[in-house]
mmCIF file of C-alpha atoms and ligand atoms in Angstrom:
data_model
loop_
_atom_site.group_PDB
_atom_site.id
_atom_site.type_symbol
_atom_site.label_atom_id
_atom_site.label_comp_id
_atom_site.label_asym_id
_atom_site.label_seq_id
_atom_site.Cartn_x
_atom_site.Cartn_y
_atom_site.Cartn_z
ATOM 1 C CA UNK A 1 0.000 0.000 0.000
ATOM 2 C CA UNK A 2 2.966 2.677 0.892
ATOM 3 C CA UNK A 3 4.979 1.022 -1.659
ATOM 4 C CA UNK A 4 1.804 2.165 -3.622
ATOM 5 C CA UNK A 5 1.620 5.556 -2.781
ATOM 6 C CA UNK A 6 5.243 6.301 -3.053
ATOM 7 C CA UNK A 7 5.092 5.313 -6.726
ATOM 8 C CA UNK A 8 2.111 7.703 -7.287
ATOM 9 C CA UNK A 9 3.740 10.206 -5.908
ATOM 10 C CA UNK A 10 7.174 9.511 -7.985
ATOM 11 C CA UNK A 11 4.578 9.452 -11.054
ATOM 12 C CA UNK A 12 3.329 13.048 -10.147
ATOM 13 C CA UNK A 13 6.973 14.403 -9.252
ATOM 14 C CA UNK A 14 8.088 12.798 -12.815
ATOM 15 C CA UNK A 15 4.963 14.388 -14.385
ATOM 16 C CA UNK A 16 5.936 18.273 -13.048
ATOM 17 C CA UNK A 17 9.425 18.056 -13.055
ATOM 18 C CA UNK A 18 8.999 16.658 -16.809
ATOM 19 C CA UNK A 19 6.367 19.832 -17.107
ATOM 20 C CA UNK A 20 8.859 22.094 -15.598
ATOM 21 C CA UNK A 21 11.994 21.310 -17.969
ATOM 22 C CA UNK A 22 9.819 21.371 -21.125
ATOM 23 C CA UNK A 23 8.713 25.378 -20.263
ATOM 24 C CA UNK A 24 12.115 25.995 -19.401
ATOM 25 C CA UNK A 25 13.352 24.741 -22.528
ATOM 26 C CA UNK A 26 10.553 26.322 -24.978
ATOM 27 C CA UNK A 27 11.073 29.275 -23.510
ATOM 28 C CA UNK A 28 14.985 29.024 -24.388
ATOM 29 C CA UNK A 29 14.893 27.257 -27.468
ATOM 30 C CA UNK A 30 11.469 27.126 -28.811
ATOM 31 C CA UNK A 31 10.651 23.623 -28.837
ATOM 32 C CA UNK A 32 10.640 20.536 -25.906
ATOM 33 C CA UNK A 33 11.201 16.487 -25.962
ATOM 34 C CA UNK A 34 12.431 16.942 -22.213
ATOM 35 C CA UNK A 35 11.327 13.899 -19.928
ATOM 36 C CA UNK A 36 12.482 13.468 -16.461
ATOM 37 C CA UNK A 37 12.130 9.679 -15.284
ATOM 38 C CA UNK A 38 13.203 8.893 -11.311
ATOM 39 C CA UNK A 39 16.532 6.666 -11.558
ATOM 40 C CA UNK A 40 15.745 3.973 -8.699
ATOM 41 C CA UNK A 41 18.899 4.864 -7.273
ATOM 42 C CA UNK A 42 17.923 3.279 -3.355
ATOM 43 C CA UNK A 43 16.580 0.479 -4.822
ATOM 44 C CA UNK A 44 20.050 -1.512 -5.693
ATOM 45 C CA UNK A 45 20.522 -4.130 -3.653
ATOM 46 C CA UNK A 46 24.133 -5.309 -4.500
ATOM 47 C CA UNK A 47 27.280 -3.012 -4.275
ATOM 48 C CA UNK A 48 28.820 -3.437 -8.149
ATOM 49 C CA UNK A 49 30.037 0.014 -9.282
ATOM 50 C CA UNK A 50 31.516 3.041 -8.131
ATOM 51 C CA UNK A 51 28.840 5.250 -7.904
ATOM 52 C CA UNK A 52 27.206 2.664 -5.455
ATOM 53 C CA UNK A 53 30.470 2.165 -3.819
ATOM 54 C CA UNK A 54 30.957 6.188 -3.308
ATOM 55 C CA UNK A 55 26.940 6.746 -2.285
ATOM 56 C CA UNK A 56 27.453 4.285 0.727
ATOM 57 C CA UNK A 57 31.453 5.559 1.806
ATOM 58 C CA UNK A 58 29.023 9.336 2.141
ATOM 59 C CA UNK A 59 27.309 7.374 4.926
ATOM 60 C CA UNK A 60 29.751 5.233 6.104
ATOM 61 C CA UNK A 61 31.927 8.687 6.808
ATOM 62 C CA UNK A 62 28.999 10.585 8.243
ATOM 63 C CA UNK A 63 28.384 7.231 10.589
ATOM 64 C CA UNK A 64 31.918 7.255 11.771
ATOM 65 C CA UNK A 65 32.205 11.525 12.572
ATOM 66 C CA UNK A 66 29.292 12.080 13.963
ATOM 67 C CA UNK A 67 28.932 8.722 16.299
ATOM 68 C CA UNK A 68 32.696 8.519 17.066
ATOM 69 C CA UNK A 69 34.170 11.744 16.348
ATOM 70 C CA UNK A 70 36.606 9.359 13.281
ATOM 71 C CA UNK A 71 38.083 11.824 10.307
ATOM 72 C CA UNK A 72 40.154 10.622 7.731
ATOM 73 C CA UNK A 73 42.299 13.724 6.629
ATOM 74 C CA UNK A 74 43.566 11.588 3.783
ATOM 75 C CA UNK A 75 42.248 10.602 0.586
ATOM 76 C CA UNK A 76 40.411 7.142 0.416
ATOM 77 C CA UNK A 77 40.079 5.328 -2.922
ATOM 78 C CA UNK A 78 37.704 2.253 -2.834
ATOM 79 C CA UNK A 79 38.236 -0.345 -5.254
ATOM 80 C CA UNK A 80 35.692 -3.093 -6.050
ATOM 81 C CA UNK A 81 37.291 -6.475 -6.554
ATOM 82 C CA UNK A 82 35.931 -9.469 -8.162
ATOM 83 C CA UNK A 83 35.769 -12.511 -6.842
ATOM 84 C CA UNK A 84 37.179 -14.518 -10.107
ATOM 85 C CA UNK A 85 40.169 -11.770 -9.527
ATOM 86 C CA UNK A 86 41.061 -12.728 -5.860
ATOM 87 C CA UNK A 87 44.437 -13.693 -5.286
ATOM 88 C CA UNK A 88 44.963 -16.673 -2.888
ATOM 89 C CA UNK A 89 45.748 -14.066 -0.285
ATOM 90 C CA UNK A 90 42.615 -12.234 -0.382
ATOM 91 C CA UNK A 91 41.023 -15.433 -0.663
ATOM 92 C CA UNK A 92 42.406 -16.533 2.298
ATOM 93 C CA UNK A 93 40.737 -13.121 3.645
ATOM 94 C CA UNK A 94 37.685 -13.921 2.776
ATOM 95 C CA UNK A 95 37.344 -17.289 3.987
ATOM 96 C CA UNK A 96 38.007 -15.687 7.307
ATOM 97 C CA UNK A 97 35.178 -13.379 6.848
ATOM 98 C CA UNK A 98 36.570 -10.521 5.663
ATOM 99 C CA UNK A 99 35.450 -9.151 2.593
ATOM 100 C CA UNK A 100 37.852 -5.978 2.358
ATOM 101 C CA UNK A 101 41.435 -4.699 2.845
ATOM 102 C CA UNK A 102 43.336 -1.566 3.474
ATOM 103 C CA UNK A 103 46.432 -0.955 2.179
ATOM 104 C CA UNK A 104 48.010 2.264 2.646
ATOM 105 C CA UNK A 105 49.295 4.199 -0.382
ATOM 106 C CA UNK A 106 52.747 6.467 -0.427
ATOM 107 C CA UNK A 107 53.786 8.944 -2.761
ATOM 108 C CA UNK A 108 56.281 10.854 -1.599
ATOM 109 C CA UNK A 109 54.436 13.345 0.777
ATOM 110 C CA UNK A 110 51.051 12.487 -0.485
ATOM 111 C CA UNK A 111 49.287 9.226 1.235
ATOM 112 C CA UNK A 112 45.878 7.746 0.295
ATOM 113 C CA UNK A 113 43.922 4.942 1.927
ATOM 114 C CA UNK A 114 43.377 2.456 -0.351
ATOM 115 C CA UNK A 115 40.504 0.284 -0.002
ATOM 116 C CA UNK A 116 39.435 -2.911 -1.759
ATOM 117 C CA UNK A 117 35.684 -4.508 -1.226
ATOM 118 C CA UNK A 118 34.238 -7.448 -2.641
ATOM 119 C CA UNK A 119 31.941 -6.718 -5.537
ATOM 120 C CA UNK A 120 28.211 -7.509 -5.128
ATOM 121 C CA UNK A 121 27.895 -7.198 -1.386
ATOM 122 C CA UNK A 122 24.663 -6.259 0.605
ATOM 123 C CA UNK A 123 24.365 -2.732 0.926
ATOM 124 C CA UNK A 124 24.512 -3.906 4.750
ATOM 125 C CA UNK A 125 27.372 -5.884 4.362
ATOM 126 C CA UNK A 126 29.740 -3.021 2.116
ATOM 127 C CA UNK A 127 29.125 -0.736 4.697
ATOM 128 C CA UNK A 128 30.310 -2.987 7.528
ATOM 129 C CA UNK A 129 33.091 -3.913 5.463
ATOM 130 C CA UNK A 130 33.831 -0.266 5.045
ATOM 131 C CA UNK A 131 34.018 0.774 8.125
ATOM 132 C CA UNK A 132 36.298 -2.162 9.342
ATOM 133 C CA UNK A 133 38.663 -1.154 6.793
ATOM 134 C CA UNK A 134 38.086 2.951 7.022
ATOM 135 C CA UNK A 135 39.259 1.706 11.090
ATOM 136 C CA UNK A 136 42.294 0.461 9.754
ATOM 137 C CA UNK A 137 43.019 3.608 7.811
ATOM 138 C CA UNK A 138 42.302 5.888 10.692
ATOM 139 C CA UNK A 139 44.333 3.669 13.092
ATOM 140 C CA UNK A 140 47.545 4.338 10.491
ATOM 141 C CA UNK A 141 46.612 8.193 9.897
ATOM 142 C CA UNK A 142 46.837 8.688 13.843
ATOM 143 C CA UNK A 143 49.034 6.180 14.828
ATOM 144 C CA UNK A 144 47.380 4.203 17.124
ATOM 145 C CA UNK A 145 47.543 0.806 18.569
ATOM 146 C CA UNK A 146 51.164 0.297 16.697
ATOM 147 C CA UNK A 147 51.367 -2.848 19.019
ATOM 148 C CA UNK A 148 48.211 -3.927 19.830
ATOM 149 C CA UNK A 149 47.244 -6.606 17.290
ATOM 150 C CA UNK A 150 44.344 -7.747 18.843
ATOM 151 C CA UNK A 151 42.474 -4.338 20.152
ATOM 152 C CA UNK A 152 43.438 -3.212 16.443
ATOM 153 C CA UNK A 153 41.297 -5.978 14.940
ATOM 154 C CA UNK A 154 39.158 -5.665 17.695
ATOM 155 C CA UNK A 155 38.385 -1.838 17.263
ATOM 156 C CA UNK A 156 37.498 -2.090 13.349
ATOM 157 C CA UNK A 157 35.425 -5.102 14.279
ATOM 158 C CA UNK A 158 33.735 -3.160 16.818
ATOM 159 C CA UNK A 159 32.827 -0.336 14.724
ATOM 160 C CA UNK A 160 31.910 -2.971 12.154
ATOM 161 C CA UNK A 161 29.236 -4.230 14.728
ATOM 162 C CA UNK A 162 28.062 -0.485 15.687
ATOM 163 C CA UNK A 163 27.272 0.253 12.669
ATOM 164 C CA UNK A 164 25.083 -2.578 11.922
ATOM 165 C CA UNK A 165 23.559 -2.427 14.992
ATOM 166 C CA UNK A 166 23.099 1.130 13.968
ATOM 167 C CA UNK A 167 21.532 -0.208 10.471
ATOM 168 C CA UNK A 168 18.973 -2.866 12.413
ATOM 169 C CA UNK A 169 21.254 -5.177 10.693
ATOM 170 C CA UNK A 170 21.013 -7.209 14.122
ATOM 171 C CA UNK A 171 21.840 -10.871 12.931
ATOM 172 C CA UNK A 172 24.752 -9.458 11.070
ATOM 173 C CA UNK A 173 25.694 -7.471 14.116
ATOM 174 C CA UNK A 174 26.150 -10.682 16.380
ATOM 175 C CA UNK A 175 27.547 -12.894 13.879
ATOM 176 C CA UNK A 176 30.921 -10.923 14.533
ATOM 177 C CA UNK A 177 30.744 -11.648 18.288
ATOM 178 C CA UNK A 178 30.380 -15.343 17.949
ATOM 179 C CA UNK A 179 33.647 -15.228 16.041
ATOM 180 C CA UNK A 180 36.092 -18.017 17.824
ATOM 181 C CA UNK A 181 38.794 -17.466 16.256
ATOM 182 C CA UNK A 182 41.402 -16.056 18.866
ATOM 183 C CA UNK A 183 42.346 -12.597 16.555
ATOM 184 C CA UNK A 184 39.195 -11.641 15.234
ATOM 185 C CA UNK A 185 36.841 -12.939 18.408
ATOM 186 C CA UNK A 186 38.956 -11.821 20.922
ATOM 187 C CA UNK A 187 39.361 -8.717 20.120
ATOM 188 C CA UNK A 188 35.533 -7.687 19.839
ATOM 189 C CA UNK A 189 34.961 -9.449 22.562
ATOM 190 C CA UNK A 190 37.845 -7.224 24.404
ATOM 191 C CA UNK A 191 36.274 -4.190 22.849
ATOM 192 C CA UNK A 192 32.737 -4.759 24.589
ATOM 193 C CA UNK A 193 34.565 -5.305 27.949
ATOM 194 C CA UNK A 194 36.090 -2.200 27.368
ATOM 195 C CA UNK A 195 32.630 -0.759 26.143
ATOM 196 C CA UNK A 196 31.213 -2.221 29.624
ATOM 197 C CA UNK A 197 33.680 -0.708 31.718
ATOM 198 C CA UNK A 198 34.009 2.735 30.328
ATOM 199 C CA UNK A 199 31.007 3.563 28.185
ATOM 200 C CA UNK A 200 30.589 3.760 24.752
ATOM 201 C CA UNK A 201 31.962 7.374 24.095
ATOM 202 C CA UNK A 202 34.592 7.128 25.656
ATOM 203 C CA UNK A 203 36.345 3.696 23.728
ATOM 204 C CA UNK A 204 38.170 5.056 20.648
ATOM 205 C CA UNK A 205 39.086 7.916 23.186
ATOM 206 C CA UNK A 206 40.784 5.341 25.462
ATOM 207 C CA UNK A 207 42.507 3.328 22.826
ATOM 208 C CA UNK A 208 44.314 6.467 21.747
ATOM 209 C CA UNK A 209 44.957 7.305 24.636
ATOM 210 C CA UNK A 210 47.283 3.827 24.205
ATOM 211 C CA UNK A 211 49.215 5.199 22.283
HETATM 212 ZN ZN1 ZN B 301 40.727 -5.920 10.112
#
């Protein structure tokens, strides 16, 4: 019935917008085929191009500064990978779950995060697999937890699972705290401790506070 409604309403908004544009255009050339048609931009469901990919790292970026306080002052660059391109490294990544990986780029004085995600994720998914990786970047930009393997896993893991908390994405969410294995369990499980003990504002705070 919404569902309904909404697409009336798109209809109309086509229907004027398309009125609109062909005035404008008579009036500045004389004649008008103008027709506006509503690209059903939020109704993708897989992450598989860049336009997707940049929509989502908007969100992912606002989710991070204004819940956490998190600015990258570098440049990111995402990069959607296929899986028929995986290497057996990053296929050893994602048969550990992960679906993404950070690598920090160098240029002389100029550094960009580099980014790769698996093509043809969940929106849900990308953006958790974002902001594990977007961790990673901010944990080299500041230098943080140089020697803290597992509280650096444990950190992007944690945002991971606050965002999709954040999202209603709550099976997702605790799938990442049932992780047993001792680096990428541990360390969420660590991070809720932490959460526990000194509330959730004041975590990334504390871990840079490691430093
Ligand atoms: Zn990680």
């Amino acid at each position: 019935m919404l569902s309904l409604l909404k697409q009336k309403f798109l209809r109309k908004l086509e229907s004027f917008i398309t009125l609109l544009g062909r005035i404008i255009e008579v009036i500045l050339t004389g004649s008008s085929d103008y027709k506006f048609v509503f690209q059903p931009f939020e109704a993708f469901e897989k992450v598989d191009n860049p336009i997707q990919a940049k929509l989502l790292f908007k969100e992912v970026k606002e989710f991070l500064e204004n819940k956490f306080s998190i600015r990258l002052k570098e440049p990111v660059v995402i990069e959607l990978f296929s899986p028929t391109s995986l290497s057996w490294e990053a296929g050893l990544y994602q048969f550990s779950g992960l679906m993404g990986r950070y690598r920090p780029c160098s240029l002389k004085t100029n550094n960009t995060h580099l980014i790769y995600v698996l093509k043809g994720l969940s929106r849900e998914k990308f953006k958790g697999v974002l902001v594990h990786e977007l961790s990673h970047a901010y944990q080299r930009e500041v230098g943080m937890l140089k020697n803290e393997k597992i509280l650096k896993e444990g950190m992007a893991r944690w945002l991971e699972y606050k965002l999709l908390i954040n999202l209603g994405a709550l099976r997702e969410a605790h799938k990442l705290t049932g992780v047993k294995s001792w680096l990428y369990g541990g360390g969420i499980r660590k991070m809720l401790d932490l959460e526990d003990e000194v509330g959730e504002e004041r975590v990334i705070p504390y871990l840079k506070s490691l430093l």
